[in-house]
Structure formats: C-alpha cells, structure tokens
Short mmCIF file of C-alpha atoms and ligand atoms in Angstrom, two decimals:
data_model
loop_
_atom_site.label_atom_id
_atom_site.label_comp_id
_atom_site.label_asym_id
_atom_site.label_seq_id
_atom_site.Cartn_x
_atom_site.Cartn_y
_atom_site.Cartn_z
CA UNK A 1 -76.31 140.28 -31.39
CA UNK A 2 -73.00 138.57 -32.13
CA UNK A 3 -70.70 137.65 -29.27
CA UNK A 4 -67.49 139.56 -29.04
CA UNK A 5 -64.68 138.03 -30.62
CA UNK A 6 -63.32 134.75 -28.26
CA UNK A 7 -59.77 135.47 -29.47
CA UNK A 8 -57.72 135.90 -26.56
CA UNK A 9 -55.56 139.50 -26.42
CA UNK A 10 -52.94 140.05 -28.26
CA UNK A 11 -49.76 140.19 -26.20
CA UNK A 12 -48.22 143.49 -25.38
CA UNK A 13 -45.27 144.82 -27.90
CA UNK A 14 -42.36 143.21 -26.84
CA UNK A 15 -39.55 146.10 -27.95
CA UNK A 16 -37.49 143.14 -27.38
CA UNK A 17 -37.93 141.11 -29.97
CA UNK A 18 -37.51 138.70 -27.32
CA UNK A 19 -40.30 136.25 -26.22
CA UNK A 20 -41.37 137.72 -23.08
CA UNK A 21 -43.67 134.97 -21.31
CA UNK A 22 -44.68 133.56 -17.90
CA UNK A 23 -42.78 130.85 -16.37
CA UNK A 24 -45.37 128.12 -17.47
CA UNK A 25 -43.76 124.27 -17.39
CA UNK A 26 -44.31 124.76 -21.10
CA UNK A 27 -42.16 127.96 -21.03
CA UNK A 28 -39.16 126.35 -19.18
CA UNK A 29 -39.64 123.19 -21.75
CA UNK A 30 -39.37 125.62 -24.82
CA UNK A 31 -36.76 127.24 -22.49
CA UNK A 32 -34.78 124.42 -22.33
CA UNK A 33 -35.08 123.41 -25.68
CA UNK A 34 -33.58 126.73 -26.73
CA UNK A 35 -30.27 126.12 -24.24
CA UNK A 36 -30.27 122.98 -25.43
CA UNK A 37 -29.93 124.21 -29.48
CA UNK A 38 -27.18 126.88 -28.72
CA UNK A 39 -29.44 130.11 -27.76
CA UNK A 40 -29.52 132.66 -24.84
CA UNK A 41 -32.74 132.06 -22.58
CA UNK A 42 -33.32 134.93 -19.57
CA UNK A 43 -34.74 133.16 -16.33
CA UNK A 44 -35.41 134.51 -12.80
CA UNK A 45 -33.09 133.11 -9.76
CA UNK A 46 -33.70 134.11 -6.15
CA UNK A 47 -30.64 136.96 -6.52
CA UNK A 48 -31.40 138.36 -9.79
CA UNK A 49 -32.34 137.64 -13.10
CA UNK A 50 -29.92 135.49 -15.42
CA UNK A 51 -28.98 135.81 -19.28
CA UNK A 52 -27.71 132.21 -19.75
CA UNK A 53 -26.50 129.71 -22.51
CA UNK A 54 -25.10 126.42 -22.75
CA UNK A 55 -21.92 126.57 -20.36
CA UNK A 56 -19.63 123.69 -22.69
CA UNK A 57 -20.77 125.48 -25.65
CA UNK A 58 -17.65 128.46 -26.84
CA UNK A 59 -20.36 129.64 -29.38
CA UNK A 60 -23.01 130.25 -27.11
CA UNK A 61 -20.76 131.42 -23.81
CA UNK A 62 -19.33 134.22 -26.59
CA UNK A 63 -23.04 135.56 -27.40
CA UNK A 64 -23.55 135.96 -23.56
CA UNK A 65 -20.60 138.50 -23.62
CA UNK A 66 -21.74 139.93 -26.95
CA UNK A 67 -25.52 140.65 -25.47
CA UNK A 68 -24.08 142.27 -22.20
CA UNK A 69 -21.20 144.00 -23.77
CA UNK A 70 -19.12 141.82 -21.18
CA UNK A 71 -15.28 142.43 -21.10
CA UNK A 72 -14.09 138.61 -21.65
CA UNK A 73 -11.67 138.94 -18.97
CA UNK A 74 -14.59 139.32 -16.86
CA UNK A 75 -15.30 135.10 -16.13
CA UNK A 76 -19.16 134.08 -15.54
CA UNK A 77 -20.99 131.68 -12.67
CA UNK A 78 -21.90 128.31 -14.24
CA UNK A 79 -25.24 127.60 -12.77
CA UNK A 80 -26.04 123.71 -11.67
CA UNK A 81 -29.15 122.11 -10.27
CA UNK A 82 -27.01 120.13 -7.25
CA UNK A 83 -23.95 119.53 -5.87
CA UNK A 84 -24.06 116.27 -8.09
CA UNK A 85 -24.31 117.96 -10.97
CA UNK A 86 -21.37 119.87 -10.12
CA UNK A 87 -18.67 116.95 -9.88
CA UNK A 88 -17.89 116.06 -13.20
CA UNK A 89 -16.91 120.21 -14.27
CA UNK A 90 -14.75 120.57 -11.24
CA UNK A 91 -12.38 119.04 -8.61
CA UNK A 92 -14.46 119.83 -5.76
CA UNK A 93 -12.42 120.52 -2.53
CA UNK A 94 -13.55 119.26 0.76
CA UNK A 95 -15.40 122.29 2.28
CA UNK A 96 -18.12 122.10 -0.68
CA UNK A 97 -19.86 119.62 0.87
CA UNK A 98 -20.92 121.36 3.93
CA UNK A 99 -21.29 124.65 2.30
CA UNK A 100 -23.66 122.97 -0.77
CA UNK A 101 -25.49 121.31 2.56
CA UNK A 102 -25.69 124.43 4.21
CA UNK A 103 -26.63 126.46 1.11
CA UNK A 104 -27.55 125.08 -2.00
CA UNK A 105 -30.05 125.79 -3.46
CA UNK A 106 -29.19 129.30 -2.52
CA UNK A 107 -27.01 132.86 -3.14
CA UNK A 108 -23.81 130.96 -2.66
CA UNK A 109 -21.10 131.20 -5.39
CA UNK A 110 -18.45 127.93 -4.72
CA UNK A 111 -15.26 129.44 -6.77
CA UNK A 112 -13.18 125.82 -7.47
CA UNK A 113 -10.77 124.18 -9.79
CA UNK A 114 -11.58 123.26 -13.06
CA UNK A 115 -10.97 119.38 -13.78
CA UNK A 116 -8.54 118.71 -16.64
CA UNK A 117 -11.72 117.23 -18.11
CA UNK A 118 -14.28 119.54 -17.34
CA UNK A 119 -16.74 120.19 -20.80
CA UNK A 120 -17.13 123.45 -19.78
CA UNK A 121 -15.88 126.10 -22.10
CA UNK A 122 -12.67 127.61 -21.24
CA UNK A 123 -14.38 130.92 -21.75
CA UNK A 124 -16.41 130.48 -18.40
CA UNK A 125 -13.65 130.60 -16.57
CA UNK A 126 -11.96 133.49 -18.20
CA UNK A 127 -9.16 131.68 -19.94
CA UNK A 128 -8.56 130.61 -15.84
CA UNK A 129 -8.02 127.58 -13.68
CA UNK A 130 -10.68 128.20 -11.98
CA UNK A 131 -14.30 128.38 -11.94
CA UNK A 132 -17.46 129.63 -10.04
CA UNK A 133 -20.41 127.43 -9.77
CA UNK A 134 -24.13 128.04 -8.10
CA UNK A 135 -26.70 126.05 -7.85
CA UNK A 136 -30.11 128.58 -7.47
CA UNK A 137 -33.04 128.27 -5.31
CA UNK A 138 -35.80 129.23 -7.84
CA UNK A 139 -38.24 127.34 -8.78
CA UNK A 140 -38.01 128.24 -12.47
CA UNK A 141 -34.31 128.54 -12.38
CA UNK A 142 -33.95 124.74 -11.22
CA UNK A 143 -36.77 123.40 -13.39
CA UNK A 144 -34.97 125.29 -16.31
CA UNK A 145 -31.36 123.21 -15.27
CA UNK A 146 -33.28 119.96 -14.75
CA UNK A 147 -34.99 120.23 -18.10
CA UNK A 148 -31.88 121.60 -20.29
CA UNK A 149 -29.51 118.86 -18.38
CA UNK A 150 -26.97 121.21 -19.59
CA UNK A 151 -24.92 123.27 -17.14
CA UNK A 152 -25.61 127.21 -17.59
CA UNK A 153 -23.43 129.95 -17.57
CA UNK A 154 -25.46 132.32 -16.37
CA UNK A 155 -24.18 136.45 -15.51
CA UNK A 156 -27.05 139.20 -14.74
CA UNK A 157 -29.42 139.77 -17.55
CA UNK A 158 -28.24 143.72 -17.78
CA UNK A 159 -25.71 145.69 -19.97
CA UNK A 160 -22.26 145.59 -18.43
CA UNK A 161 -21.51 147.74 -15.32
CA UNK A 162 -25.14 148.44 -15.24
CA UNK A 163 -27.99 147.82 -11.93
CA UNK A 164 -28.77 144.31 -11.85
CA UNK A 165 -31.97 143.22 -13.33
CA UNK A 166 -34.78 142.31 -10.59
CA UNK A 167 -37.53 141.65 -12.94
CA UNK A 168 -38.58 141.05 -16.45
CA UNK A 169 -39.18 144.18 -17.33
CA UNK A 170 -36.05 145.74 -16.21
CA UNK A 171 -34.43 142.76 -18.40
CA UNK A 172 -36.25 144.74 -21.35
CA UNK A 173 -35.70 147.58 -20.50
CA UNK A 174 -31.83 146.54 -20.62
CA UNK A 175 -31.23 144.37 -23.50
CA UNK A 176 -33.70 145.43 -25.80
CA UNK A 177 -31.72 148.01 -27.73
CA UNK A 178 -28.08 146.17 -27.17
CA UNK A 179 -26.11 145.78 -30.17
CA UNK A 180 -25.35 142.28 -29.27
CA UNK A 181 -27.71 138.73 -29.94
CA UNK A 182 -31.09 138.55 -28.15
CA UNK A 183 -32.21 136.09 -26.02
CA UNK A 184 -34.87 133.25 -27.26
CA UNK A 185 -36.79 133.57 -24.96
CA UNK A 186 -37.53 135.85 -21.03
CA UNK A 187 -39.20 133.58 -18.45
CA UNK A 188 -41.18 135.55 -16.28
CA UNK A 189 -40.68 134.64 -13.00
CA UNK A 190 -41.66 138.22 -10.98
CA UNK A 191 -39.70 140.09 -8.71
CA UNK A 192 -36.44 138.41 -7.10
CA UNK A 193 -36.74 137.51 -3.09
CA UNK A 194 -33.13 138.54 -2.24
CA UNK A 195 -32.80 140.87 -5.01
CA UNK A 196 -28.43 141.09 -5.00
CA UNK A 197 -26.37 138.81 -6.38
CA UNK A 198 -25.06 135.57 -4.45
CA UNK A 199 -21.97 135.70 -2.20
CA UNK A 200 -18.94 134.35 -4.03
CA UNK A 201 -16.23 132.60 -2.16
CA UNK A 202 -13.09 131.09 -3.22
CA UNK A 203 -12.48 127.61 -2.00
CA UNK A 204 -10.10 127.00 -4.84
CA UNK A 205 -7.10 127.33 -2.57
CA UNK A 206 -6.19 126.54 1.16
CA UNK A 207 -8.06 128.95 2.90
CA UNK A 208 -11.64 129.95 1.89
CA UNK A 209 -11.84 133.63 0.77
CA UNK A 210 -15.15 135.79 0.12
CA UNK A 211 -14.57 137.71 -3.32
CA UNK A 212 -18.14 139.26 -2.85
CA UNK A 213 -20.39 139.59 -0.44
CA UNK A 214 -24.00 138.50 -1.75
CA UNK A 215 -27.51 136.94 -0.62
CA UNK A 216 -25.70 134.83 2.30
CA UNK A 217 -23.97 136.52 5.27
CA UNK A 218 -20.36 135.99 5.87
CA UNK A 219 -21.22 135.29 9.52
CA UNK A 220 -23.43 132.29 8.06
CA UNK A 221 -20.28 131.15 6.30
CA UNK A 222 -18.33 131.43 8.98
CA UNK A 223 -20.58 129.52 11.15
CA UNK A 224 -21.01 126.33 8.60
CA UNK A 225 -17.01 125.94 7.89
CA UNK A 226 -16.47 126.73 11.95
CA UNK A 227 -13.65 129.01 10.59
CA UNK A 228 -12.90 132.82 10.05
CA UNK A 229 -13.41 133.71 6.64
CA UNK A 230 -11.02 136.26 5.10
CA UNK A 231 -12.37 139.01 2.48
CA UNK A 232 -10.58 140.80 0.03
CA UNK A 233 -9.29 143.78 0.29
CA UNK A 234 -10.42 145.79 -2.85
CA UNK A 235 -12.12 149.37 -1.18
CA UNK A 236 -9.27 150.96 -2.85
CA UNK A 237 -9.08 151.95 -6.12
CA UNK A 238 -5.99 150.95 -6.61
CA UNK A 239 -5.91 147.87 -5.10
CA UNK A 240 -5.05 144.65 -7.53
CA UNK A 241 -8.35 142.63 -8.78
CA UNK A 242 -8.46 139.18 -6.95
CA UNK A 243 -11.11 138.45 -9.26
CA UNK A 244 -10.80 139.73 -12.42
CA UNK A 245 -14.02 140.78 -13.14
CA UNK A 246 -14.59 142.36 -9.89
CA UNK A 247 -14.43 145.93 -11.48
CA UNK A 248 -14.79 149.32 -9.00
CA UNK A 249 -17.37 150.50 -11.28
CA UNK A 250 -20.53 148.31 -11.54
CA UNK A 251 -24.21 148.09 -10.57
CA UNK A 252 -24.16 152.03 -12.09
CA UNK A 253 -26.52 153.97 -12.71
CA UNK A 254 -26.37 156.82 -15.38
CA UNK A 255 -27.11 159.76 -12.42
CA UNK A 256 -24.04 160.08 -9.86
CA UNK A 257 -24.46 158.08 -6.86
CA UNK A 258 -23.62 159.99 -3.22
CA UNK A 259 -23.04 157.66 -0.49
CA UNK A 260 -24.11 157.85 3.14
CA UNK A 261 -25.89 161.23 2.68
CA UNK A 262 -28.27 162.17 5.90
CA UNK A 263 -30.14 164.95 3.57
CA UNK A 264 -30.42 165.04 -0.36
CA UNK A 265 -28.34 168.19 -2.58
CA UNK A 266 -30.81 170.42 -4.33
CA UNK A 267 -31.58 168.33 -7.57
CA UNK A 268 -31.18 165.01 -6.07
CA UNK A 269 -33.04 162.31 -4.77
CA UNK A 270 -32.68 160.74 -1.66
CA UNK A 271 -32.65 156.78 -1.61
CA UNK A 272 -33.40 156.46 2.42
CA UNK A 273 -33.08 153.42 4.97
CA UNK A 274 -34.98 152.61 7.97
CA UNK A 275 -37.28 155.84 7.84
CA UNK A 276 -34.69 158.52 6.66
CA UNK A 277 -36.79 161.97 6.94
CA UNK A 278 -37.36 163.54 3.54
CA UNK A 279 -36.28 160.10 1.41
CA UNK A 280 -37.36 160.36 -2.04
CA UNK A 281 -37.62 156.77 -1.56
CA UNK A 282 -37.13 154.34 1.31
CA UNK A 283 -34.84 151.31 0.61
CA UNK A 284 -36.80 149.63 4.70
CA UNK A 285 -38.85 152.03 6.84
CA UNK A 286 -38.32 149.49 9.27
CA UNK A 287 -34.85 149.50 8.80
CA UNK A 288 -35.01 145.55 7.28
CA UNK A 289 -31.65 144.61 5.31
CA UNK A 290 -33.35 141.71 3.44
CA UNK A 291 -36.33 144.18 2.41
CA UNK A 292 -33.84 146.40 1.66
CA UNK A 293 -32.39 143.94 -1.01
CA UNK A 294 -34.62 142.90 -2.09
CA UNK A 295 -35.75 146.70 -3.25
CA UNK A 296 -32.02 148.06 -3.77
CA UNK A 297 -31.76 148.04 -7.58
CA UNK A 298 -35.37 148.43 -9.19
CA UNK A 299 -35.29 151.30 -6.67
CA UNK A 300 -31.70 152.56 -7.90
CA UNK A 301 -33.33 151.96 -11.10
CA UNK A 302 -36.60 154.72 -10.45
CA UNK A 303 -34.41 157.25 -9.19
CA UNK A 304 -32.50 157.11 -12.16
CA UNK A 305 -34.54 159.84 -13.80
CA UNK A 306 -33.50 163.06 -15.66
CA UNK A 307 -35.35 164.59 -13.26
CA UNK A 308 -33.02 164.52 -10.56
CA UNK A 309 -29.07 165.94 -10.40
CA UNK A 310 -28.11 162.76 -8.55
CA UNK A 311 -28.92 160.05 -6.15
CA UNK A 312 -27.86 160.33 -2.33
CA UNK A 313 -28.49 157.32 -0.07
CA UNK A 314 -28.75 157.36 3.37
CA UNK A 315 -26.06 154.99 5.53
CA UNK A 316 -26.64 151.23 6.00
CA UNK A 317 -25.94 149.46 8.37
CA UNK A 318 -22.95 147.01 7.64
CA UNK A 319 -23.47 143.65 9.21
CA UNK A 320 -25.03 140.78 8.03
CA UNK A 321 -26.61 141.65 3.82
CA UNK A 322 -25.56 145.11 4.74
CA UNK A 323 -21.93 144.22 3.97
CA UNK A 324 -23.59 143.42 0.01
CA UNK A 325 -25.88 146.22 -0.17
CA UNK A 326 -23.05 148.35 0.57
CA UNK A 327 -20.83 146.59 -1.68
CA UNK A 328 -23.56 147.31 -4.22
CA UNK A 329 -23.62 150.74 -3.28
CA UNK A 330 -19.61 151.41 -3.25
CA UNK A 331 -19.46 150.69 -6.71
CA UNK A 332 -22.57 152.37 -7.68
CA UNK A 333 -20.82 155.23 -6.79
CA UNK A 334 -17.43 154.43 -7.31
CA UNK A 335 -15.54 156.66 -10.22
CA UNK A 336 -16.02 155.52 -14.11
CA UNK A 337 -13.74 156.22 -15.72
CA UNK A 338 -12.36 153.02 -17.83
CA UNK A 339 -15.56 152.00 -18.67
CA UNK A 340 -18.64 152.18 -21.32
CA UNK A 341 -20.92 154.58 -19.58
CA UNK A 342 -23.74 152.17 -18.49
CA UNK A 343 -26.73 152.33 -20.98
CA UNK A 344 -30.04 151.80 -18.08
P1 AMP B 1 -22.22 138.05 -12.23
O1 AMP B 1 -22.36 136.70 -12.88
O2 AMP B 1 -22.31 139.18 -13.19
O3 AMP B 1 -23.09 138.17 -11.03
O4 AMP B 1 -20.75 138.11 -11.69
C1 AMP B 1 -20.12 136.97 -11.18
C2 AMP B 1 -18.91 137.39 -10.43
O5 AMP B 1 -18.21 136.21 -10.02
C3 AMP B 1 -17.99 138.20 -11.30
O6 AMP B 1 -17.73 139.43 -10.71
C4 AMP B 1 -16.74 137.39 -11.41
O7 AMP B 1 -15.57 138.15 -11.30
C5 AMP B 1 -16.84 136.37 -10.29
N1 AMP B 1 -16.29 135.13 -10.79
C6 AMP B 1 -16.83 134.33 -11.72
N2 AMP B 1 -16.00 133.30 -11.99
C7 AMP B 1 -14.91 133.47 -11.22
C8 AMP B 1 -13.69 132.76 -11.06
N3 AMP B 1 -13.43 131.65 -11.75
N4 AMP B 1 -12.79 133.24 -10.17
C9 AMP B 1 -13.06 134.36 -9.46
N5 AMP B 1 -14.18 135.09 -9.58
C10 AMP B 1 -15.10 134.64 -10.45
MG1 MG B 2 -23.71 141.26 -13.08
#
C-alpha cells in the first residue's frame, strides 16, 4: 500500500492576504527584511499587538495611517530596542535614564523632544515637537528591532477607535477587510501578558505628566522619579486634548458599553470582575487586575456579539492597572459621535 502523501498541510486560508506565521527567527528575519524595504510587518509586544513600518520612512509611516484608518493628527509610539537606540531621534531629558532603568524593556511610553536632527519622519510625531518612544519587552518584538536596525513606528494593529488587538487572530479579524495597504507579513507571537497598552508619560517639559495610564502603575512611576506625578485631566468631554490623539471614543466596541453595572439589562451581557454573580463573563474571579488585563479586550471582543443588546461591566477597582483598565473602559463607553463607527 502506498504511504500517505509526506507533504506537510496546507496552511489555513488566510482572509488576510497577509502572511500569517509563527514567530520563527526566520519569520522575524523575513520580518525585518520587509521593514527594512518600506512594508508594514504586525508583531506581538507585551501590551498589544503592533502594525509597524519604518519610523524615518514618510511613505511607509503614511500606509500605517492608511491600514488603520488613523486620523493623522493622531501621532504614533516609535518603538526602539534600548535606551541607546533612542539618543540619536531625540534630546533625551534627564529623568529617562532612571525611568528606561526602571522600565525598559517594558509598557512605558517616554514622550520627549525631537532633535533638530532626528531621521524620524515628521509624521510620527504628528507634525509636533515632540515624540513618544518605547522600547518593548517581547521577545519577538526586540528580535524584530535588533534585526530591522530601523526604528519602528508602531500603533495597535486594529481599525481606528476599535479594541486593541491581543492576538493574531484578532489582528485578522481587524485588518483583513480594511480599505487601506496590508501588512507583509503577521508574526505570531500568542496572546499578550499585559494585554493594554503601555503607560505614556510626558517628560518633554519640566514636570513629568502621565497622558495615559498603561501596563506600569503610576505609583511605580512615582516611586522611580521619587516625585508626584501629575495626570491629565481629560474625564470630561469637553475637556481640551493634551495629547492629540487621545480621543474620548476609543478601544469601542460596536455594542454599547455600560459602566460599573452590579447586574446586566435584559439583552446584555455582563463583563464581571472578581466573581460578579451572574457575569456573562469574568474579566478575574479572583479579583486579579493584571489577569484582568491581560483578558480585558479579547473578552470585550466575545461579548461583542449580535446576540446581546449591550455590554455592562461590573466596577474595578481603581488603583494600581485598574486606573488603565478603567481608562480602557471610560472610553469604551464614552459617546461616538465624531467618529467612524468602529468596524470589529
Ligand atoms: P497607540 O500607539 O495607538 O497605542 O497610541 C499611542 C498614544 O500615544 C496615542 O494616543 C497618542 O496620542 C500618544 N502619543 C504618541 N505620540 C505622542 C506625542 N508626541 N505626544 C503626546 N502623545 C503622544
Ligand atoms: Mg491603539
């Protein structure tokens, strides 16, 4: 009897067009490659997954904002493998030592000036003086940086104003039927370990100020820097945009989002925390913040179902990642008007 065929599977339909594949050294070569020659690659980070391109490059920075449907007011995190790498694209100002020591690799967000000579696009930056830059803890993310020795603007890998991508598939699932330029290639990296995006903080001026609260605590901050670490203001809607693309509406689902809800509407769901009775879904039993983020989105992302009216979530707590999951949340439900209806 013949042996069946040695051919190995065929790989699944990718409705992409994208090449989907596992983060293989080969992958993040071919990754790199693809930076290197202009293109869009999608790579895991520790926060969530990124849709970068080659940060000097005006070309490719555009056809990250094309493939999100990014307003271009909106300015993007340049991603860098070290605080080395960081010095010749800004004027770094004292306190990014400690905080790089502290922090980097890691879901810190250093806003700074721009050096009259930086080679990074001016689109980055918004058209700004300023600009954000991250350096990732993720395996794949910093093999990726070291291999491209470009730096890489990098935003979430999702339509605008829509939940944050935590794995490949929700990257699919995203971009695949986006008007805008695919990506070369998806690295598959599995699920992100914080799961929202990093805390961004403003050193660019005299006093350090948190724009958004993210994967480290402002309490950790505020420890490293010995210092009190002022936040902006922005829980009303009408309150001016310290950051321009720090829009009320994002991280949205297409249901309505009902915050601190002890028991769901009929129709809805109920997104619970730390054992809420009758939760649809439960962001922590055990009442765990980093669990909890680490589960916010792909779990926004299941109750986002035509079979429920709406999602209600139960309160969290709002100290230490609870200040970002409920900055997550706020906007989740926050009003839409003024924006593209989110597409996931
Ligand atoms: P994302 O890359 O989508 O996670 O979003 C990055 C966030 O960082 C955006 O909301 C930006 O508004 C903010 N950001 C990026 N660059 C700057 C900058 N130069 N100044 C202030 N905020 C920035
Ligand atoms: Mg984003």
């Amino acid at each position: 009897m013949m042996p069946q065929s040695d051919a190995p599977p065929a790989p699944p339909a990718d409705p992409a067009g994208a090449i989907l594949r596992p983060a293989t050294t080969e992958a993040i070569e071919d990754a790199a490659a693809a930076l290197r020659a202009g293109r869009l690659v999608v790579f895991p980070t520790e926060t969530v997954y990124g849709l970068g391109a080659d940060a000097r490059s005006d070309i490719a920075v555009a056809s990250i904002y094309a493939a999100k449907g990014r307003p271009d007011t909106n300015p993007c995190i340049v991603h860098v493998p070290d605080l080395a790498a960081a010095a010749p694209l800004a004027a770094l100002p004292t306190a990014a030592a400690p905080l790089a020591a502290a922090f980097w690799p890691g879901p810190l967000t250093l806003v700074v000036r721009r050096r009259p000579d930086s080679p990074l696009s001016a689109r980055v930056s918004a058209g700004g003086a300023t600009v954000a830059l991250r350096a990732p803890a993720h395996p794949v993310a910093l093999a990726l940086l070291r291999a491209a020795a470009v730096p890489v603007a990098a935003p979430s890998a999702n339509r605008s104003g829509a939940v944050s991508p935590t794995t490949a598939a929700h990257v699919l699932a995203d971009l695949a039927d986006g008007p805008g330029p695919k990506p070369a290639l998806i690295l598959d990296g599995g699920p992100c370990r914080v799961g929202v995006e990093s805390t961004v903080l403003d050193v660019s001026g005299p006093h350090p100020r948190l724009l958004r609260p993210g994967g480290v605590t402002r309490e950790a901050i505020e420890a490293t820097l010995g210092i009190a670490v002022a936040a902006r203001e922005d829980a009303r809607e009408d309150a001016p945009l310290a950051s321009p693309g720090l829009l009320s509406s994002h991280y949205a689902p297409a249901l309505p989002v009902r915050l601190h809800a002890t028991a769901a509407h009929p129709g809805e769901a109920l997104l619970g925390f730390g054992g809420t009775p009758g939760a649809t879904l439960d962001l922590s039993p055990a009442g765990d913040l980093a669990e909890a983020a680490r589960n916010l989105f792909a779990m926004l992302r299941t109750l986002d179902s035509p079979a429920y009216a709406g999602i209600a979530v139960a309160p969290i707590p709002h100290y230490g990642l609870g200040q970002a999951l409920n900055d997550r949340l706020r906007r989740a439900a926050a009003p839409r008007s003024g924006r593209a209806a989110p597409s996931s």
